[in-house]
mmCIF file of C-alpha atoms in Angstrom:
data_model
loop_
_atom_site.group_PDB
_atom_site.id
_atom_site.type_symbol
_atom_site.label_atom_id
_atom_site.label_comp_id
_atom_site.label_asym_id
_atom_site.label_seq_id
_atom_site.Cartn_x
_atom_site.Cartn_y
_atom_site.Cartn_z
ATOM 1 C CA MET A 1 -121.293 114.146 89.046
ATOM 2 C CA LYS A 2 -120.575 110.977 87.065
ATOM 3 C CA SER A 3 -118.725 108.104 88.681
ATOM 4 C CA GLY A 4 -114.988 108.316 88.002
ATOM 5 C CA THR A 5 -115.046 112.114 87.622
ATOM 6 C CA ARG A 6 -113.128 114.293 90.060
ATOM 7 C CA ILE A 7 -112.880 118.085 90.298
ATOM 8 C CA ARG A 8 -110.159 119.323 92.629
ATOM 9 C CA ASP A 9 -109.189 122.981 92.556
ATOM 10 C CA ALA A 10 -108.604 123.741 88.853
ATOM 11 C CA VAL A 11 -108.528 120.090 87.673
ATOM 12 C CA LEU A 12 -111.380 118.210 86.029
ATOM 13 C CA ASP A 13 -110.296 114.560 85.989
ATOM 14 C CA LEU A 14 -112.202 112.446 83.452
ATOM 15 C CA ARG A 15 -109.784 109.511 83.418
ATOM 16 C CA GLY A 16 -111.904 107.340 85.704
ATOM 17 C CA GLY A 17 -111.109 106.143 89.196
ATOM 18 C CA ALA A 18 -109.413 102.856 88.242
ATOM 19 C CA ARG A 19 -106.424 104.442 86.517
ATOM 20 C CA GLY A 20 -105.837 106.882 89.351
ATOM 21 C CA ARG A 21 -105.973 104.098 91.928
ATOM 22 C CA VAL A 22 -103.457 102.029 89.960
ATOM 23 C CA GLU A 23 -101.023 104.945 89.653
ATOM 24 C CA ASP A 24 -101.393 105.745 93.348
ATOM 25 C CA ALA A 25 -100.630 102.099 94.129
ATOM 26 C CA TRP A 26 -97.536 102.176 91.921
ATOM 27 C CA ARG A 27 -96.213 105.189 93.837
ATOM 28 C CA ARG A 28 -96.789 103.425 97.172
ATOM 29 C CA TRP A 29 -95.250 100.178 95.936
ATOM 30 C CA GLU A 30 -92.026 101.903 94.874
ATOM 31 C CA THR A 31 -90.942 101.638 98.510
ATOM 32 C CA GLY A 32 -92.471 98.257 99.308
ATOM 33 C CA LEU A 33 -95.089 95.827 98.062
ATOM 34 C CA PRO A 34 -97.761 94.255 100.260
ATOM 35 C CA ARG A 35 -96.642 90.866 101.578
ATOM 36 C CA LEU A 36 -98.607 88.678 99.159
ATOM 37 C CA ALA A 37 -97.661 90.812 96.138
ATOM 38 C CA ALA A 38 -93.995 90.745 97.190
ATOM 39 C CA TRP A 39 -94.156 86.932 97.197
ATOM 40 C CA ILE A 40 -95.856 86.782 93.773
ATOM 41 C CA GLU A 41 -93.710 89.444 92.056
ATOM 42 C CA PRO A 42 -90.551 87.328 91.439
ATOM 43 C CA TRP A 43 -92.603 84.494 89.933
ATOM 44 C CA SER A 44 -94.568 86.933 87.792
ATOM 45 C CA ASP A 45 -91.384 88.637 86.572
ATOM 46 C CA ALA A 46 -89.656 85.335 85.822
ATOM 47 C CA TRP A 47 -92.622 84.102 83.785
ATOM 48 C CA GLY A 48 -92.859 87.449 81.953
ATOM 49 C CA ASP A 49 -89.142 87.426 81.116
ATOM 50 C CA ALA A 50 -89.289 83.857 79.830
ATOM 51 C CA GLU A 51 -92.363 84.574 77.695
ATOM 52 C CA LEU A 52 -90.813 87.735 76.228
ATOM 53 C CA ARG A 53 -87.572 85.895 75.395
ATOM 54 C CA ARG A 54 -89.589 83.123 73.725
ATOM 55 C CA ARG A 55 -91.522 85.619 71.583
ATOM 56 C CA LEU A 56 -88.442 87.608 70.592
ATOM 57 C CA SER A 57 -86.198 84.613 69.917
ATOM 58 C CA SER A 58 -87.156 84.385 66.229
ATOM 59 C CA ARG A 59 -87.081 88.110 65.511
ATOM 60 C CA GLY A 60 -83.688 88.141 63.776
ATOM 61 C CA VAL A 61 -82.066 90.698 61.496
ATOM 62 C CA PRO A 62 -83.321 91.335 57.945
ATOM 63 C CA ASP A 63 -81.125 90.211 55.064
ATOM 64 C CA ALA A 64 -81.658 93.304 52.948
ATOM 65 C CA ARG A 65 -83.039 96.810 52.838
ATOM 66 C CA PRO A 66 -85.150 98.691 53.631
ATOM 67 C CA TYR A 67 -83.524 99.346 56.956
ATOM 68 C CA LEU A 68 -85.926 98.551 59.797
ATOM 69 C CA VAL A 69 -85.427 100.738 62.877
ATOM 70 C CA SER A 70 -87.444 100.298 66.068
ATOM 71 C CA VAL A 71 -88.101 103.189 68.462
ATOM 72 C CA GLY A 72 -89.372 102.039 71.847
ATOM 73 C CA ASN A 73 -88.962 102.085 75.605
ATOM 74 C CA LEU A 74 -89.045 99.940 78.737
ATOM 75 C CA VAL A 75 -91.976 101.554 80.555
ATOM 76 C CA ALA A 76 -95.607 102.198 79.705
ATOM 77 C CA GLY A 77 -96.441 105.569 78.208
ATOM 78 C CA GLY A 78 -95.196 109.130 78.165
ATOM 79 C CA THR A 79 -91.527 108.860 77.156
ATOM 80 C CA GLY A 80 -91.736 110.761 73.866
ATOM 81 C CA LYS A 81 -91.684 107.967 71.275
ATOM 82 C CA THR A 82 -93.967 109.799 68.848
ATOM 83 C CA PRO A 83 -91.960 113.083 68.842
ATOM 84 C CA VAL A 84 -88.740 111.096 68.361
ATOM 85 C CA VAL A 85 -90.197 109.113 65.435
ATOM 86 C CA MET A 86 -91.522 112.340 63.903
ATOM 87 C CA ASP A 87 -88.175 114.115 64.258
ATOM 88 C CA LEU A 88 -86.180 111.164 62.897
ATOM 89 C CA ALA A 89 -88.547 110.778 59.935
ATOM 90 C CA ARG A 90 -88.158 114.449 59.023
ATOM 91 C CA ARG A 91 -84.378 114.324 59.350
ATOM 92 C CA LEU A 92 -83.957 111.097 57.395
ATOM 93 C CA THR A 93 -86.239 112.387 54.641
ATOM 94 C CA ALA A 94 -84.291 115.646 54.481
ATOM 95 C CA ALA A 95 -81.116 113.559 54.150
ATOM 96 C CA GLY A 96 -82.537 112.040 50.957
ATOM 97 C CA LEU A 97 -83.820 108.728 52.343
ATOM 98 C CA ARG A 98 -87.267 107.472 51.357
ATOM 99 C CA THR A 99 -88.751 106.969 54.815
ATOM 100 C CA ALA A 100 -91.915 105.266 56.062
ATOM 101 C CA VAL A 101 -93.490 104.690 59.497
ATOM 102 C CA LEU A 102 -95.224 101.571 60.817
ATOM 103 C CA THR A 103 -97.312 101.969 63.976
ATOM 104 C CA ARG A 104 -99.721 99.797 65.907
ATOM 105 C CA GLY A 105 -102.153 102.706 66.190
ATOM 106 C CA HIS A 106 -102.945 102.567 69.913
ATOM 107 C CA GLY A 107 -106.487 103.696 70.660
ATOM 108 C CA GLY A 108 -107.660 103.204 67.078
ATOM 109 C CA ARG A 109 -110.611 101.031 66.100
ATOM 110 C CA ALA A 110 -109.121 99.904 62.785
ATOM 111 C CA ALA A 111 -107.055 96.709 62.938
ATOM 112 C CA GLY A 112 -105.403 97.460 59.596
ATOM 113 C CA PRO A 113 -103.164 97.244 57.809
ATOM 114 C CA LEU A 114 -104.099 100.534 56.196
ATOM 115 C CA ARG A 115 -102.518 103.784 55.064
ATOM 116 C CA VAL A 116 -103.294 106.401 57.715
ATOM 117 C CA ARG A 117 -105.119 109.620 56.869
ATOM 118 C CA PRO A 118 -105.147 112.478 59.397
ATOM 119 C CA ASP A 119 -108.952 112.678 59.252
ATOM 120 C CA ASP A 120 -109.605 108.934 59.703
ATOM 121 C CA ARG A 121 -111.224 108.650 63.137
ATOM 122 C CA ASP A 122 -110.797 104.864 63.110
ATOM 123 C CA CYS A 123 -107.021 105.285 63.271
ATOM 124 C CA GLY A 124 -105.068 105.886 66.469
ATOM 125 C CA ASP A 125 -104.408 109.448 67.587
ATOM 126 C CA GLU A 126 -100.630 109.151 67.350
ATOM 127 C CA ALA A 127 -100.922 107.522 63.915
ATOM 128 C CA ARG A 128 -103.108 110.411 62.736
ATOM 129 C CA LEU A 129 -100.674 112.942 64.182
ATOM 130 C CA LEU A 130 -97.763 111.284 62.370
ATOM 131 C CA ALA A 131 -99.695 111.293 59.093
ATOM 132 C CA ALA A 132 -100.610 114.969 59.513
ATOM 133 C CA ALA A 133 -97.091 116.048 60.461
ATOM 134 C CA LEU A 134 -95.363 113.932 57.792
ATOM 135 C CA PRO A 135 -97.399 114.405 54.585
ATOM 136 C CA ALA A 136 -94.544 113.107 52.399
ATOM 137 C CA VAL A 137 -93.980 109.980 54.535
ATOM 138 C CA PRO A 138 -96.204 106.881 54.244
ATOM 139 C CA VAL A 139 -97.669 106.016 57.676
ATOM 140 C CA VAL A 140 -99.213 102.551 58.038
ATOM 141 C CA GLN A 141 -101.262 101.314 61.000
ATOM 142 C CA ALA A 142 -101.528 97.608 61.801
ATOM 143 C CA ARG A 143 -102.170 95.714 65.011
ATOM 144 C CA ARG A 144 -100.256 92.786 63.540
ATOM 145 C CA ARG A 145 -96.924 94.359 62.665
ATOM 146 C CA ARG A 146 -95.782 91.599 60.320
ATOM 147 C CA ARG A 147 -98.849 92.047 58.133
ATOM 148 C CA GLY A 148 -98.418 95.806 58.400
ATOM 149 C CA LEU A 149 -94.825 95.618 57.187
ATOM 150 C CA ASP A 150 -95.783 93.459 54.198
ATOM 151 C CA PHE A 151 -98.569 95.928 53.352
ATOM 152 C CA LEU A 152 -96.234 98.917 53.709
ATOM 153 C CA LEU A 153 -93.621 97.437 51.402
ATOM 154 C CA ARG A 154 -96.320 96.926 48.775
ATOM 155 C CA GLU A 155 -97.696 100.458 49.293
ATOM 156 C CA ALA A 156 -94.287 102.148 49.328
ATOM 157 C CA PRO A 157 -91.944 100.025 47.193
ATOM 158 C CA GLY A 158 -88.384 101.222 47.116
ATOM 159 C CA CYS A 159 -88.384 102.895 50.545
ATOM 160 C CA ASP A 160 -84.976 103.062 52.215
ATOM 161 C CA ILE A 161 -85.903 102.988 55.891
ATOM 162 C CA VAL A 162 -88.953 102.047 57.970
ATOM 163 C CA LEU A 163 -89.379 103.410 61.492
ATOM 164 C CA LEU A 164 -91.230 100.935 63.736
ATOM 165 C CA GLU A 165 -92.982 103.080 66.330
ATOM 166 C CA ASP A 166 -93.243 101.568 69.851
ATOM 167 C CA ALA A 167 -91.846 98.190 68.795
ATOM 168 C CA HIS A 168 -89.083 97.347 71.284
ATOM 169 C CA GLN A 169 -91.113 94.418 72.666
ATOM 170 C CA THR A 170 -92.677 93.472 69.302
ATOM 171 C CA ALA A 171 -92.012 89.935 68.091
ATOM 172 C CA GLY A 172 -92.253 88.671 64.528
ATOM 173 C CA VAL A 173 -90.740 91.758 62.887
ATOM 174 C CA PRO A 174 -86.954 91.763 62.358
ATOM 175 C CA ARG A 175 -84.964 94.960 62.578
ATOM 176 C CA HIS A 176 -81.514 96.301 61.829
ATOM 177 C CA LEU A 177 -81.418 98.702 64.784
ATOM 178 C CA ASP A 178 -83.265 99.210 68.065
ATOM 179 C CA VAL A 179 -83.428 102.763 69.415
ATOM 180 C CA LEU A 180 -84.444 102.866 73.071
ATOM 181 C CA ILE A 181 -85.723 105.896 74.982
ATOM 182 C CA LEU A 182 -84.675 105.496 78.611
ATOM 183 C CA ASP A 183 -87.343 106.939 80.870
ATOM 184 C CA ARG A 184 -85.346 106.295 84.060
ATOM 185 C CA TRP A 185 -81.576 106.249 84.135
ATOM 186 C CA GLU A 186 -78.528 107.178 86.154
ATOM 187 C CA ARG A 187 -74.775 107.381 85.701
ATOM 188 C CA ARG A 188 -72.326 105.111 87.459
ATOM 189 C CA ALA A 189 -68.633 105.810 86.977
ATOM 190 C CA GLY A 190 -69.648 108.081 84.103
ATOM 191 C CA VAL A 191 -71.620 105.358 82.304
ATOM 192 C CA VAL A 192 -75.376 105.663 81.662
ATOM 193 C CA ILE A 193 -77.379 102.676 82.913
ATOM 194 C CA PRO A 194 -81.135 102.090 83.062
ATOM 195 C CA THR A 195 -82.751 102.386 86.491
ATOM 196 C CA PRO A 196 -84.857 99.346 87.485
ATOM 197 C CA VAL A 197 -88.588 99.850 87.880
ATOM 198 C CA ARG A 198 -91.244 97.441 89.077
ATOM 199 C CA ARG A 199 -92.877 95.457 86.326
ATOM 200 C CA LEU A 200 -96.538 95.470 85.368
ATOM 201 C CA PRO A 201 -98.871 95.005 87.227
ATOM 202 C CA TRP A 202 -96.763 96.166 90.198
ATOM 203 C CA GLY A 203 -95.403 99.220 88.359
ATOM 204 C CA PRO A 204 -95.138 100.797 84.902
ATOM 205 C CA GLY A 205 -92.278 98.600 83.641
ATOM 206 C CA ARG A 206 -92.901 96.618 80.452
ATOM 207 C CA GLU A 207 -89.800 94.508 80.951
ATOM 208 C CA ASP A 208 -86.644 94.268 83.033
ATOM 209 C CA VAL A 209 -83.751 96.680 82.387
ATOM 210 C CA ALA A 210 -81.902 93.762 80.758
ATOM 211 C CA GLY A 211 -84.087 94.490 77.738
ATOM 212 C CA ALA A 212 -82.026 97.620 77.102
ATOM 213 C CA ALA A 213 -79.205 95.390 75.854
ATOM 214 C CA ARG A 214 -81.141 94.757 72.629
ATOM 215 C CA ALA A 215 -80.669 98.412 71.628
ATOM 216 C CA ARG A 216 -77.479 99.936 70.251
ATOM 217 C CA LEU A 217 -78.721 103.531 70.578
ATOM 218 C CA TRP A 218 -80.089 104.900 73.850
ATOM 219 C CA LEU A 219 -81.823 108.277 74.052
ATOM 220 C CA VAL A 220 -82.029 110.070 77.381
ATOM 221 C CA GLU A 221 -83.594 113.369 78.350
ATOM 222 C CA ALA A 222 -80.750 115.518 79.657
ATOM 223 C CA ASP A 223 -80.150 119.140 80.621
ATOM 224 C CA ALA A 224 -77.788 121.256 78.545
ATOM 225 C CA ASP A 225 -75.518 121.763 81.574
ATOM 226 C CA LEU A 226 -75.148 118.028 82.269
ATOM 227 C CA ASP A 227 -71.733 117.358 83.770
ATOM 228 C CA GLY A 228 -69.555 115.491 81.274
ATOM 229 C CA PRO A 229 -70.374 113.540 78.102
ATOM 230 C CA LEU A 230 -72.957 110.783 77.951
ATOM 231 C CA ARG A 231 -71.383 107.346 77.617
ATOM 232 C CA GLY A 232 -73.058 103.975 77.439
ATOM 233 C CA PRO A 233 -71.858 100.435 78.041
ATOM 234 C CA ALA A 234 -69.632 98.824 75.401
ATOM 235 C CA GLY A 235 -71.370 98.777 72.038
ATOM 236 C CA VAL A 236 -74.040 101.330 73.006
ATOM 237 C CA VAL A 237 -74.225 104.955 71.842
ATOM 238 C CA VAL A 238 -76.044 107.379 74.157
ATOM 239 C CA LEU A 239 -77.550 110.648 72.931
ATOM 240 C CA GLY A 240 -79.165 113.297 75.092
ATOM 241 C CA PHE A 241 -82.136 115.389 74.092
ATOM 242 C CA ALA A 242 -84.460 117.978 75.572
ATOM 243 C CA ARG A 243 -88.135 118.506 74.838
ATOM 244 C CA ARG A 244 -89.134 122.085 74.123
ATOM 245 C CA GLU A 245 -92.775 123.147 74.073
ATOM 246 C CA VAL A 246 -93.697 125.549 71.270
ATOM 247 C CA TRP A 247 -96.828 127.076 69.802
ATOM 248 C CA ALA A 248 -97.692 124.908 66.806
ATOM 249 C CA ASP A 249 -97.884 126.843 63.531
ATOM 250 C CA GLY A 250 -96.904 129.984 65.446
ATOM 251 C CA ALA A 251 -100.490 130.583 66.634
ATOM 252 C CA ALA A 252 -100.565 131.716 70.276
ATOM 253 C CA PRO A 253 -103.191 133.225 72.577
ATOM 254 C CA ALA A 254 -103.135 136.891 73.473
ATOM 255 C CA PRO A 255 -100.787 137.708 76.366
ATOM 256 C CA GLY A 256 -102.560 137.445 79.686
ATOM 257 C CA ALA A 257 -105.605 135.635 78.283
ATOM 258 C CA PRO A 258 -106.994 133.139 80.833
ATOM 259 C CA CYS A 259 -106.424 129.680 79.333
ATOM 260 C CA ALA A 260 -107.851 126.224 79.975
ATOM 261 C CA VAL A 261 -106.042 123.000 79.071
ATOM 262 C CA VAL A 262 -107.361 119.650 77.843
ATOM 263 C CA SER A 263 -105.220 116.559 77.233
ATOM 264 C CA GLY A 264 -105.553 112.807 76.905
ATOM 265 C CA ILE A 265 -101.985 111.674 77.591
ATOM 266 C CA ALA A 266 -100.156 109.466 80.058
ATOM 267 C CA ARG A 267 -98.596 112.309 82.081
ATOM 268 C CA PRO A 268 -100.861 115.365 81.961
ATOM 269 C CA GLU A 269 -99.173 117.178 84.855
ATOM 270 C CA ARG A 270 -96.048 117.755 82.801
ATOM 271 C CA PHE A 271 -98.024 119.171 79.885
ATOM 272 C CA GLU A 272 -100.032 121.455 82.179
ATOM 273 C CA ALA A 273 -96.816 122.817 83.698
ATOM 274 C CA ALA A 274 -95.457 123.503 80.210
ATOM 275 C CA CYS A 275 -98.638 125.391 79.317
ATOM 276 C CA ALA A 276 -98.253 127.492 82.454
ATOM 277 C CA ARG A 277 -94.687 128.378 81.450
ATOM 278 C CA LEU A 278 -95.724 129.340 77.921
ATOM 279 C CA CYS A 279 -98.642 131.478 79.146
ATOM 280 C CA GLY A 280 -96.902 132.942 82.174
ATOM 281 C CA ALA A 281 -99.745 131.811 84.473
ATOM 282 C CA PRO A 282 -101.374 128.531 85.545
ATOM 283 C CA PRO A 283 -104.416 127.424 83.532
ATOM 284 C CA VAL A 284 -107.785 128.355 85.003
ATOM 285 C CA LEU A 285 -108.863 124.763 84.311
ATOM 286 C CA ALA A 286 -106.994 121.560 83.418
ATOM 287 C CA VAL A 287 -109.114 118.741 81.966
ATOM 288 C CA ARG A 288 -107.430 115.334 82.154
ATOM 289 C CA CYS A 289 -108.774 112.598 79.889
ATOM 290 C CA ALA A 290 -107.535 109.026 79.622
ATOM 291 C CA ASP A 291 -104.596 108.337 77.327
ATOM 292 C CA HIS A 292 -105.902 107.901 73.746
ATOM 293 C CA ALA A 293 -109.327 109.160 74.854
ATOM 294 C CA ARG A 294 -111.991 109.735 72.230
ATOM 295 C CA TYR A 295 -113.780 113.067 72.017
ATOM 296 C CA ASP A 296 -117.380 113.597 70.987
ATOM 297 C CA ARG A 297 -119.571 116.693 70.962
ATOM 298 C CA ARG A 298 -121.121 115.813 74.295
ATOM 299 C CA ARG A 299 -117.754 115.615 76.054
ATOM 300 C CA VAL A 300 -116.554 118.809 74.370
ATOM 301 C CA ALA A 301 -119.745 120.625 75.409
ATOM 302 C CA ARG A 302 -119.154 119.548 78.988
ATOM 303 C CA LEU A 303 -115.577 120.777 79.183
ATOM 304 C CA LEU A 304 -116.465 124.022 77.397
ATOM 305 C CA ALA A 305 -119.229 124.662 79.947
ATOM 306 C CA GLU A 306 -116.786 124.122 82.820
ATOM 307 C CA GLY A 307 -114.211 126.362 81.110
ATOM 308 C CA SER A 308 -116.800 129.101 80.637
ATOM 309 C CA ARG A 309 -117.724 128.892 84.313
ATOM 310 C CA ARG A 310 -114.070 129.457 85.192
ATOM 311 C CA GLY A 311 -113.593 132.322 82.745
ATOM 312 C CA ALA A 312 -111.434 130.600 80.095
ATOM 313 C CA ALA A 313 -110.924 132.806 77.029
ATOM 314 C CA CYS A 314 -109.122 130.064 75.062
ATOM 315 C CA TRP A 315 -108.067 126.418 75.245
ATOM 316 C CA LEU A 316 -104.718 124.671 74.866
ATOM 317 C CA THR A 317 -104.181 121.043 73.869
ATOM 318 C CA THR A 318 -101.527 118.618 72.665
ATOM 319 C CA ALA A 319 -100.838 117.910 69.013
ATOM 320 C CA LYS A 320 -102.230 114.378 69.221
ATOM 321 C CA ASP A 321 -105.402 115.587 70.969
ATOM 322 C CA ARG A 322 -105.820 118.328 68.372
ATOM 323 C CA VAL A 323 -106.258 115.828 65.522
ATOM 324 C CA LYS A 324 -109.247 114.364 67.402
ATOM 325 C CA LEU A 325 -110.721 117.633 68.648
ATOM 326 C CA SER A 326 -110.630 119.430 65.302
ATOM 327 C CA GLY A 327 -113.708 117.614 64.007
ATOM 328 C CA VAL A 328 -115.866 118.240 67.089
ATOM 329 C CA TRP A 329 -114.746 121.691 68.298
ATOM 330 C CA PRO A 330 -117.637 124.136 67.719
ATOM 331 C CA PRO A 331 -116.784 127.129 65.520
ATOM 332 C CA GLU A 332 -118.392 129.484 68.059
ATOM 333 C CA ALA A 333 -116.303 128.087 70.969
ATOM 334 C CA PRO A 334 -113.240 129.874 72.374
ATOM 335 C CA PRO A 335 -110.189 129.319 70.130
ATOM 336 C CA LEU A 336 -108.219 126.087 70.501
ATOM 337 C CA TYR A 337 -104.418 126.419 70.366
ATOM 338 C CA THR A 338 -101.933 123.571 69.994
ATOM 339 C CA VAL A 339 -98.805 123.207 72.097
ATOM 340 C CA GLY A 340 -96.296 121.143 70.128
ATOM 341 C CA LEU A 341 -92.978 119.549 71.014
ATOM 342 C CA GLU A 342 -89.615 120.109 69.402
ATOM 343 C CA LEU A 343 -86.491 118.124 70.229
ATOM 344 C CA ASP A 344 -83.114 119.702 70.929
ATOM 345 C CA TRP A 345 -80.365 117.101 70.537
ATOM 346 C CA ARG A 346 -77.329 117.248 72.822
ATOM 347 C CA SER A 347 -74.932 116.056 70.141
ATOM 348 C CA PRO A 348 -72.461 117.870 67.888
ATOM 349 C CA GLU A 349 -73.214 115.314 65.171
ATOM 350 C CA PRO A 350 -76.689 115.155 63.592
ATOM 351 C CA VAL A 351 -78.747 112.327 65.033
ATOM 352 C CA GLU A 352 -79.703 111.033 61.584
ATOM 353 C CA ARG A 353 -76.016 110.617 60.733
ATOM 354 C CA ILE A 354 -75.455 108.618 63.922
ATOM 355 C CA VAL A 355 -78.403 106.360 63.056
ATOM 356 C CA LEU A 356 -77.021 105.758 59.566
ATOM 357 C CA GLN A 357 -73.537 105.058 60.921
ATOM 358 C CA LEU A 358 -74.971 102.396 63.233
ATOM 359 C CA LEU A 359 -76.947 100.883 60.371
ATOM 360 C CA GLU A 360 -74.043 100.830 57.948
ATOM 361 C CA GLY A 361 -71.252 100.093 60.402
#
């Protein structure tokens, strides 16, 4: 077995040992850091805060349209930024606004700026997914967001609103509104507040919870039976949402068919549990690849061989993995089904109307 590969029960872990060790350390350090790390952490956090403030100090607010709206978070990975951007883009377009998306294109080889095509393997997986799901919306990938924005405005002149995907900590690009997805939160005296989390490298936090103050719209995952309305601090609107897993395009495996799962995302356990709920049984095999992992025919052949050994009649994957697997999935292999995400908003008023009210207020 290759180094960094682990098979435990029905899990084939291809993420490599380093990532697993880091995540295990984060879980241990939630209750207490080793002595030396505990001494270094405050200095590291103070330097990180000062550097972030320095970079963001010149960001400013644009003088004119198009409206620039950032969608981001405070922690690394897995909070649902891409589904939120996709949903907002669809809603804003349906409301008659000419909408565009600017993304860094994590995991992509192309530095950009360039217009994203769903079949361009040099673009990031999430960028390709956005381009595939939003055929009427220009999607631009650029590692340097300022250059990407200039390119986008030349490519799509006259657009009304640009969604900046994963840009809460991005400097050099002004914006009219920051939308923040709170991964960890609680309510105190009925008011939603972010829950502190250790900062990188001691935990998954990108910045301190004070960074939430830059956003005027907070999004939190909340159950339908949540007790009481969601309220934020003064000047902040809080909206709840729920993620609902669905069969993309309505294509689903036969009832009772033994399924295997493959994903390259930050939190595979959650996706695997959702697949089990949709199928009514746990997957016979769950293959976990690194976030933004690339797929080639050799890797696909390996996972298909392991799935065959375990009796898998079909495979399930995420929407962003599907755009990468489509070009390398053999036609004679068991069918590959996509489990997509839909958002249910916990608000009597449409979310796009709330965004526009904040922009125009």
